[in-house]
């Protein structure tokens, strides 16, 4: 059962209990909704982008501990980052949670989600907010589903 302990690390439990940036940005320049039918997770991501930089980033929604913690960690990690860096970070993160990555170098706290690699069904929980974020950046308005 050490795997489960790896999955639900303290950082994840903390971000699930007290999600960071859990609010609506009324004047968001970008927003998108994501839905993970496998688990029932829903998340709406809000962004304010100015001069190619993520000035503000927040989310709302309801879902399992992994999806909430991942969204919370994502908002923490990406605030203040140039949108040009988002895609590379997403690829690194995706590689880590699917077990295709080498070292989570540069991922910072996002690396705590590496444990989901042993639970393929939870990968969609961990990546849901990221899929919504990418949809928002591409100005896609339909709800993105992980399936
Ligand atoms: Zn979930």
Coordinates of N, CA, C and O and ligand atoms in Angstrom, one line a residue:
X1 N 0.8 -1.2 0.0 CA 0.0 0.0 0.0 C 0.9 1.3 0.0 O 0.4 2.4 0.2
X2 N 2.2 1.1 -0.2 CA 3.0 2.3 -0.2 C 2.6 3.2 -1.4 O 2.8 4.4 -1.3
X3 N 2.1 2.6 -2.4 CA 1.7 3.4 -3.6 C 0.6 4.4 -3.2 O 0.7 5.6 -3.6
X4 N -0.4 4.0 -2.5 CA -1.4 4.9 -2.1 C -0.9 6.0 -1.2 O -1.3 7.2 -1.3
X5 N 0.1 5.7 -0.4 CA 0.6 6.7 0.5 C 1.4 7.7 -0.4 O 1.4 8.9 -0.2
X6 N 2.1 7.2 -1.4 CA 2.8 8.1 -2.4 C 1.8 9.0 -3.1 O 2.0 10.2 -3.3
X7 N 0.6 8.5 -3.4 CA -0.4 9.2 -4.2 C -1.0 10.4 -3.3 O -1.1 11.5 -3.8
X8 N -1.3 10.0 -2.1 CA -2.0 11.1 -1.3 C -0.9 11.7 -0.3 O -1.0 11.5 0.9
X9 N 0.0 12.3 -0.9 CA 1.0 13.0 0.0 C 0.4 14.2 0.7 O -0.6 14.7 0.3
X10 N 1.1 14.6 1.7 CA 0.6 15.7 2.5 C 0.3 16.9 1.7 O -0.7 17.6 1.9
X11 N 1.2 17.2 0.7 CA 1.0 18.4 -0.1 C -0.3 18.3 -0.9 O -1.1 19.3 -1.0
X12 N -0.6 17.1 -1.4 CA -1.9 16.9 -2.1 C -3.1 17.1 -1.2 O -4.0 17.8 -1.6
X13 N -3.0 16.5 -0.1 CA -4.1 16.6 0.9 C -4.3 18.0 1.3 O -5.5 18.5 1.4
X14 N -3.2 18.8 1.5 CA -3.3 20.2 1.9 C -4.0 21.0 0.8 O -4.9 21.8 1.1
X15 N -3.6 20.8 -0.4 CA -4.1 21.6 -1.6 C -5.6 21.2 -1.8 O -6.3 22.0 -2.4
X16 N -6.0 20.0 -1.5 CA -7.3 19.6 -1.6 C -8.2 20.3 -0.5 O -9.3 20.7 -0.8
X17 N -7.7 20.3 0.7 CA -8.4 20.9 1.8 C -8.5 22.4 1.7 O -9.5 23.0 2.0
X18 N -7.4 23.0 1.3 CA -7.4 24.5 1.1 C -6.8 24.9 -0.2 O -5.7 25.3 -0.4
X19 N -7.7 24.7 -1.3 CA -7.2 25.0 -2.6 C -6.8 26.4 -2.8 O -7.5 27.3 -2.3
X20 N -5.6 26.6 -3.4 CA -5.2 28.0 -3.7 C -5.9 28.5 -4.9 O -6.2 27.8 -5.8
X21 N -6.1 29.8 -4.9 CA -6.7 30.5 -6.1 C -8.0 29.9 -6.5 O -8.4 29.8 -7.6
X22 N -8.8 29.5 -5.5 CA -10.1 28.9 -5.7 C -11.1 30.0 -5.7 O -11.7 30.4 -4.6
X23 N -11.4 30.6 -6.8 CA -12.3 31.8 -6.9 C -12.6 32.0 -8.4 O -11.9 31.4 -9.3
X24 N -13.5 32.9 -8.6 CA -13.9 33.3 -10.0 C -13.2 34.6 -10.3 O -13.1 35.5 -9.4
X25 N -12.6 34.7 -11.5 CA -12.0 36.0 -11.9 C -13.1 36.6 -12.8 O -13.3 36.1 -13.9
X26 N -13.8 37.6 -12.3 CA -14.9 38.2 -13.0 C -14.5 38.7 -14.4 O -15.2 38.6 -15.4
X27 N -13.4 39.4 -14.4 CA -13.0 40.1 -15.7 C -11.9 39.2 -16.4 O -11.0 39.7 -17.0
X28 N -12.1 37.9 -16.4 CA -11.1 37.0 -17.0 C -11.0 37.3 -18.5 O -12.0 37.4 -19.2
X29 N -9.7 37.3 -19.0 CA -9.6 37.5 -20.4 C -9.7 36.1 -21.1 O -10.1 36.1 -22.3
X30 N -9.5 35.1 -20.4 CA -9.6 33.7 -20.9 C -10.3 32.8 -19.9 O -10.0 32.9 -18.7
X31 N -11.1 31.9 -20.3 CA -11.7 30.9 -19.4 C -12.1 29.7 -20.2 O -12.4 29.8 -21.4
X32 N -12.2 28.5 -19.5 CA -12.7 27.3 -20.1 C -13.1 26.3 -19.0 O -12.6 26.4 -17.9
X33 N -13.9 25.4 -19.4 CA -14.4 24.4 -18.5 C -13.9 23.1 -18.9 O -13.8 22.8 -20.1
X34 N -13.6 22.2 -17.9 CA -13.1 20.9 -18.2 C -14.0 19.9 -17.4 O -14.5 20.2 -16.3
X35 N -14.2 18.7 -18.0 CA -15.0 17.7 -17.3 C -14.3 16.4 -17.5 O -13.9 16.0 -18.6
X36 N -14.2 15.6 -16.5 CA -13.6 14.3 -16.5 C -14.7 13.3 -16.2 O -15.0 13.0 -15.1
X37 N -15.4 12.7 -17.3 CA -16.5 11.8 -17.0 C -16.2 10.6 -16.3 O -17.0 10.0 -15.6
X38 N -14.9 10.2 -16.3 CA -14.5 9.0 -15.7 C -14.7 9.0 -14.1 O -15.0 8.1 -13.5
X39 N -14.4 10.2 -13.6 CA -14.4 10.4 -12.2 C -15.5 11.4 -11.7 O -15.9 11.5 -10.6
X40 N -16.0 12.2 -12.7 CA -17.0 13.2 -12.4 C -16.4 14.6 -12.0 O -17.1 15.5 -11.5
X41 N -15.1 14.8 -12.2 CA -14.5 16.0 -11.8 C -14.9 17.1 -12.8 O -14.9 16.9 -14.0
X42 N -15.2 18.3 -12.3 CA -15.5 19.5 -13.1 C -14.6 20.6 -12.6 O -14.4 20.8 -11.4
X43 N -14.0 21.3 -13.6 CA -13.2 22.5 -13.2 C -13.4 23.6 -14.2 O -13.6 23.3 -15.4
X44 N -13.5 24.8 -13.8 CA -13.5 26.0 -14.7 C -12.2 26.8 -14.3 O -12.0 27.1 -13.2
X45 N -11.4 27.1 -15.4 CA -10.2 27.8 -15.2 C -10.4 29.2 -15.7 O -10.9 29.4 -16.8
X46 N -9.9 30.2 -15.0 CA -10.0 31.6 -15.3 C -8.6 32.2 -15.4 O -7.7 31.9 -14.5
X47 N -8.3 33.0 -16.4 CA -7.0 33.6 -16.6 C -7.2 35.0 -17.0 O -8.1 35.4 -17.6
X48 N -6.2 35.8 -16.5 CA -6.0 37.1 -17.0 C -4.6 37.2 -17.6 O -3.6 37.0 -16.9
X49 N -4.6 37.4 -18.9 CA -3.3 37.5 -19.6 C -3.0 38.9 -20.1 O -3.9 39.5 -20.7
X50 N -1.8 39.4 -19.8 CA -1.4 40.7 -20.3 C 0.0 40.6 -20.8 O 0.9 40.1 -20.1
X51 N 0.2 41.1 -22.0 CA 1.5 41.1 -22.6 C 2.1 39.7 -22.6 O 3.3 39.6 -22.4
X52 N 1.3 38.7 -22.8 CA 1.8 37.3 -22.9 C 2.2 36.7 -21.6 O 2.8 35.6 -21.6
X53 N 1.8 37.3 -20.5 CA 2.1 36.8 -19.2 C 0.8 36.5 -18.4 O -0.1 37.3 -18.5
X54 N 0.8 35.4 -17.7 CA -0.3 35.1 -16.9 C -0.3 35.9 -15.6 O 0.4 35.7 -14.7
X55 N -1.1 37.0 -15.7 CA -1.1 37.9 -14.5 C -1.9 37.3 -13.4 O -1.6 37.5 -12.2
X56 N -3.0 36.6 -13.7 CA -3.8 36.0 -12.7 C -4.4 34.7 -13.2 O -4.6 34.6 -14.4
X57 N -4.6 33.8 -12.3 CA -5.0 32.5 -12.7 C -5.8 31.9 -11.5 O -5.3 31.9 -10.4
X58 N -7.0 31.4 -11.7 CA -7.8 30.9 -10.7 C -8.7 29.8 -11.2 O -8.8 29.6 -12.4
X59 N -9.3 29.0 -10.3 CA -10.2 28.0 -10.7 C -11.4 27.8 -9.8 O -11.3 28.2 -8.6
X60 N -12.4 27.2 -10.3 CA -13.5 26.7 -9.4 C -14.0 25.4 -9.9 O -13.7 25.0 -11.1
X61 N -14.7 24.7 -9.1 CA -15.2 23.4 -9.5 C -15.3 22.4 -8.4 O -15.1 22.8 -7.2
X62 N -15.6 21.2 -8.7 CA -15.7 20.2 -7.7 C -15.2 18.9 -8.3 O -15.5 18.6 -9.5
X63 N -14.5 18.1 -7.5 CA -14.0 16.9 -8.0 C -13.3 16.2 -6.9 O -13.3 16.5 -5.7
X64 N -12.5 15.1 -7.2 CA -11.8 14.3 -6.3 C -10.6 15.1 -5.8 O -10.2 16.2 -6.3
X65 N -9.9 14.6 -4.8 CA -8.8 15.2 -4.2 C -7.7 15.5 -5.2 O -7.0 16.5 -5.2
X66 N -7.5 14.5 -6.1 CA -6.4 14.7 -7.1 C -6.7 15.8 -8.0 O -5.8 16.6 -8.3
X67 N -7.9 15.9 -8.5 CA -8.2 16.9 -9.5 C -8.2 18.3 -8.8 O -7.7 19.3 -9.4
X68 N -8.6 18.4 -7.6 CA -8.6 19.7 -6.9 C -7.2 20.1 -6.6 O -6.8 21.3 -6.8
X69 N -6.4 19.2 -6.1 CA -5.0 19.5 -5.7 C -4.2 19.9 -6.9 O -3.4 20.8 -6.9
X70 N -4.5 19.2 -8.0 CA -3.7 19.4 -9.2 C -4.0 20.8 -9.8 O -3.2 21.5 -10.2
X71 N -5.3 21.2 -9.8 CA -5.7 22.5 -10.2 C -5.1 23.6 -9.4 O -4.6 24.6 -9.8
X72 N -5.1 23.3 -8.1 CA -4.6 24.3 -7.1 C -3.1 24.5 -7.3 O -2.6 25.6 -7.4
X73 N -2.4 23.4 -7.5 CA -0.9 23.4 -7.7 C -0.6 24.1 -9.0 O 0.4 24.8 -9.1
X74 N -1.4 23.8 -10.0 CA -1.2 24.4 -11.3 C -1.3 25.9 -11.3 O -0.5 26.7 -11.8
X75 N -2.4 26.4 -10.6 CA -2.5 27.9 -10.5 C -1.3 28.5 -9.8 O -0.9 29.6 -10.2
X76 N -0.9 27.9 -8.7 CA 0.3 28.4 -8.0 C 1.5 28.4 -8.9 O 2.3 29.3 -8.9
X77 N 1.7 27.3 -9.7 CA 2.9 27.2 -10.5 C 2.9 28.1 -11.7 O 4.0 28.6 -12.1
X78 N 1.8 28.5 -12.2 CA 1.8 29.2 -13.5 C 1.6 30.7 -13.4 O 1.8 31.4 -14.3
X79 N 1.1 31.1 -12.2 CA 0.9 32.6 -12.0 C 2.2 33.3 -12.2 O 3.2 33.0 -11.6
X80 N 2.2 34.3 -13.1 CA 3.3 35.1 -13.4 C 4.2 34.6 -14.5 O 5.2 35.2 -14.9
X81 N 3.8 33.4 -15.0 CA 4.7 32.8 -16.1 C 4.2 33.3 -17.5 O 3.0 33.5 -17.7
X82 N 5.2 33.4 -18.4 CA 4.8 33.7 -19.8 C 4.0 32.5 -20.4 O 4.4 31.4 -20.1
X83 N 3.0 32.8 -21.1 CA 2.2 31.7 -21.7 C 3.0 30.9 -22.7 O 2.7 29.7 -22.9
X84 N 4.1 31.4 -23.1 CA 5.0 30.7 -24.0 C 5.6 29.5 -23.3 O 6.1 28.5 -24.0
X85 N 5.7 29.5 -22.0 CA 6.3 28.4 -21.2 C 5.3 27.4 -20.8 O 5.7 26.3 -20.3
X86 N 4.0 27.7 -21.0 CA 3.0 26.8 -20.5 C 3.0 25.4 -21.2 O 2.9 24.4 -20.5
X87 N 3.1 25.4 -22.5 CA 3.1 24.1 -23.2 C 4.2 23.2 -22.8 O 4.0 22.0 -22.6
X88 N 5.4 23.7 -22.6 CA 6.5 22.9 -22.2 C 6.3 22.3 -20.8 O 6.6 21.2 -20.5
X89 N 5.8 23.2 -19.9 CA 5.5 22.7 -18.6 C 4.5 21.6 -18.6 O 4.6 20.6 -17.8
X90 N 3.4 21.8 -19.4 CA 2.4 20.8 -19.5 C 3.0 19.5 -20.0 O 2.6 18.4 -19.4
X91 N 3.8 19.6 -21.0 CA 4.4 18.3 -21.5 C 5.2 17.6 -20.4 O 5.2 16.4 -20.3
X92 N 6.0 18.4 -19.7 CA 6.8 17.8 -18.6 C 5.9 17.2 -17.6 O 6.2 16.0 -17.1
X93 N 4.9 17.9 -17.2 CA 4.0 17.4 -16.2 C 3.3 16.2 -16.6 O 3.2 15.2 -15.9
X94 N 2.8 16.2 -17.9 CA 2.1 15.0 -18.5 C 3.0 13.8 -18.5 O 2.6 12.7 -18.2
X95 N 4.3 14.0 -18.9 CA 5.2 12.9 -18.9 C 5.4 12.3 -17.5 O 5.5 11.1 -17.4
X96 N 5.5 13.2 -16.5 CA 5.7 12.7 -15.1 C 4.5 11.9 -14.6 O 4.7 10.8 -14.1
X97 N 3.3 12.4 -14.9 CA 2.1 11.7 -14.3 C 1.8 10.4 -15.1 O 1.0 9.6 -14.6
X98 N 2.3 10.3 -16.4 CA 2.0 9.1 -17.1 C 3.2 8.2 -17.0 O 3.1 7.1 -17.6
X99 N 4.3 8.6 -16.4 CA 5.4 7.7 -16.2 C 6.3 7.7 -17.4 O 7.2 6.8 -17.5
X100 N 6.2 8.7 -18.3 CA 7.1 8.7 -19.4 C 8.2 9.7 -19.2 O 9.1 9.8 -20.1
X101 N 8.2 10.4 -18.1 CA 9.2 11.4 -17.9 C 10.4 10.9 -17.2 O 10.4 9.8 -16.6
X102 N 11.5 11.6 -17.3 CA 12.7 11.3 -16.6 C 12.6 11.9 -15.2 O 11.8 11.5 -14.5
X103 N 13.4 12.9 -15.0 CA 13.3 13.6 -13.7 C 12.3 14.8 -13.8 O 12.2 15.4 -14.8
X104 N 11.6 15.0 -12.7 CA 10.6 16.1 -12.8 C 11.4 17.4 -12.5 O 10.9 18.3 -11.8
X105 N 12.5 17.6 -13.0 CA 13.4 18.8 -12.9 C 12.6 20.0 -13.4 O 12.0 20.0 -14.4
X106 N 12.5 21.0 -12.6 CA 11.9 22.3 -13.0 C 10.4 22.3 -12.7 O 9.7 23.3 -12.9
X107 N 9.9 21.1 -12.3 CA 8.4 21.1 -12.1 C 8.0 21.6 -10.7 O 6.9 21.9 -10.4
X108 N 9.0 21.7 -9.8 CA 8.7 22.1 -8.5 C 7.7 21.2 -7.8 O 7.7 20.0 -7.9
X109 N 6.7 21.9 -7.1 CA 5.7 21.2 -6.3 C 4.8 20.3 -7.2 O 4.2 19.3 -6.7
X110 N 4.7 20.6 -8.5 CA 3.9 19.8 -9.4 C 4.3 18.3 -9.4 O 3.5 17.4 -9.6
X111 N 5.6 18.1 -9.0 CA 6.1 16.7 -9.0 C 5.5 15.8 -8.0 O 5.6 14.6 -8.1
X112 N 4.8 16.4 -7.0 CA 4.1 15.6 -6.0 C 3.0 14.7 -6.6 O 2.6 13.7 -6.0
X113 N 2.6 15.1 -7.8 CA 1.5 14.3 -8.4 C 2.1 13.1 -9.2 O 1.4 12.4 -9.8
X114 N 3.4 12.9 -9.2 CA 4.0 11.8 -9.9 C 3.4 10.5 -9.5 O 3.4 9.5 -10.3
X115 N 2.9 10.4 -8.3 CA 2.4 9.1 -7.8 C 1.2 8.6 -8.6 O 0.9 7.4 -8.6
X116 N 0.5 9.4 -9.4 CA -0.6 9.0 -10.1 C -0.2 8.0 -11.3 O -1.1 7.4 -11.9
X117 N 1.0 8.0 -11.6 CA 1.5 7.2 -12.7 C 1.1 5.7 -12.5 O 1.0 4.9 -13.4
X118 N 1.0 5.3 -11.2 CA 0.6 4.0 -10.9 C -0.9 3.7 -10.9 O -1.3 2.6 -10.7
X119 N -1.6 4.8 -11.2 CA -3.1 4.7 -11.2 C -3.6 5.4 -12.5 O -4.0 6.5 -12.4
X120 N -3.5 4.6 -13.6 CA -3.8 5.2 -14.9 C -5.2 6.0 -14.9 O -5.3 7.0 -15.6
X121 N -6.2 5.5 -14.2 CA -7.5 6.2 -14.2 C -7.4 7.6 -13.5 O -8.2 8.5 -13.8
X122 N -6.4 7.8 -12.7 CA -6.3 9.0 -12.0 C -5.5 10.1 -12.8 O -5.4 11.2 -12.4
X123 N -4.8 9.6 -13.8 CA -4.1 10.6 -14.7 C -5.0 11.6 -15.2 O -4.6 12.8 -15.3
X124 N -6.2 11.2 -15.6 CA -7.2 12.2 -16.1 C -7.6 13.2 -15.1 O -7.9 14.4 -15.4
X125 N -7.7 12.8 -13.8 CA -8.0 13.7 -12.7 C -6.8 14.7 -12.6 O -7.1 15.9 -12.4
X126 N -5.6 14.3 -12.7 CA -4.5 15.1 -12.5 C -4.3 16.1 -13.7 O -3.7 17.2 -13.5
X127 N -4.7 15.7 -14.9 CA -4.4 16.6 -16.0 C -5.7 17.4 -16.4 O -5.5 18.3 -17.3
X128 N -6.8 17.2 -15.7 CA -8.0 17.9 -16.2 C -7.9 19.4 -16.2 O -8.2 20.1 -17.2
X129 N -7.3 20.0 -15.1 CA -7.2 21.5 -15.1 C -6.3 22.0 -16.2 O -6.5 23.1 -16.7
X130 N -5.3 21.2 -16.5 CA -4.3 21.6 -17.6 C -5.0 21.5 -18.9 O -4.7 22.4 -19.8
X131 N -5.9 20.5 -19.1 CA -6.6 20.5 -20.4 C -7.5 21.7 -20.5 O -7.6 22.3 -21.6
X132 N -8.1 22.1 -19.4 CA -9.0 23.3 -19.4 C -8.2 24.5 -19.7 O -8.6 25.4 -20.4
X133 N -7.0 24.6 -19.1 CA -6.1 25.7 -19.2 C -5.7 25.9 -20.7 O -5.8 27.0 -21.3
X134 N -5.4 24.8 -21.3 CA -5.0 24.9 -22.7 C -6.1 25.3 -23.6 O -6.0 26.1 -24.6
X135 N -7.3 24.8 -23.3 CA -8.5 25.2 -24.0 C -8.8 26.7 -23.9 O -9.1 27.4 -24.9
X136 N -8.6 27.2 -22.7 CA -8.8 28.6 -22.4 C -7.8 29.4 -23.3 O -8.1 30.4 -23.9
X137 N -6.5 29.0 -23.3 CA -5.5 29.7 -24.0 C -5.8 29.7 -25.5 O -5.4 30.6 -26.3
X138 N -6.4 28.6 -26.0 CA -6.8 28.5 -27.4 C -8.1 29.1 -27.7 O -8.7 29.0 -28.8
X139 N -8.7 29.7 -26.7 CA -10.1 30.4 -26.8 C -11.1 29.4 -27.2 O -12.1 29.8 -27.9
X140 N -11.0 28.1 -26.9 CA -12.0 27.2 -27.1 C -13.1 27.3 -26.1 O -12.8 27.4 -24.9
X141 N -14.3 27.4 -26.5 CA -15.4 27.7 -25.5 C -16.2 26.4 -25.1 O -16.9 26.5 -24.1
X142 N -16.1 25.4 -25.9 CA -16.9 24.2 -25.4 C -16.2 23.5 -24.3 O -14.9 23.7 -24.1
X143 N -16.9 22.8 -23.4 CA -16.3 22.1 -22.3 C -15.4 21.0 -22.8 O -15.7 20.2 -23.7
X144 N -14.1 21.0 -22.3 CA -13.2 20.0 -22.7 C -13.4 18.7 -21.9 O -13.4 18.9 -20.6
X145 N -13.5 17.6 -22.5 CA -13.6 16.4 -21.7 C -12.3 15.6 -21.9 O -11.6 15.7 -22.9
X146 N -11.9 14.9 -20.8 CA -10.7 14.1 -20.9 C -10.8 12.8 -21.7 O -9.9 12.2 -22.0
X147 N -12.1 12.5 -22.0 CA -12.3 11.3 -22.8 C -12.4 11.6 -24.3 O -13.0 12.6 -24.6
Ligands
LIG1 ZN1 -11.0 12.6 -10.2

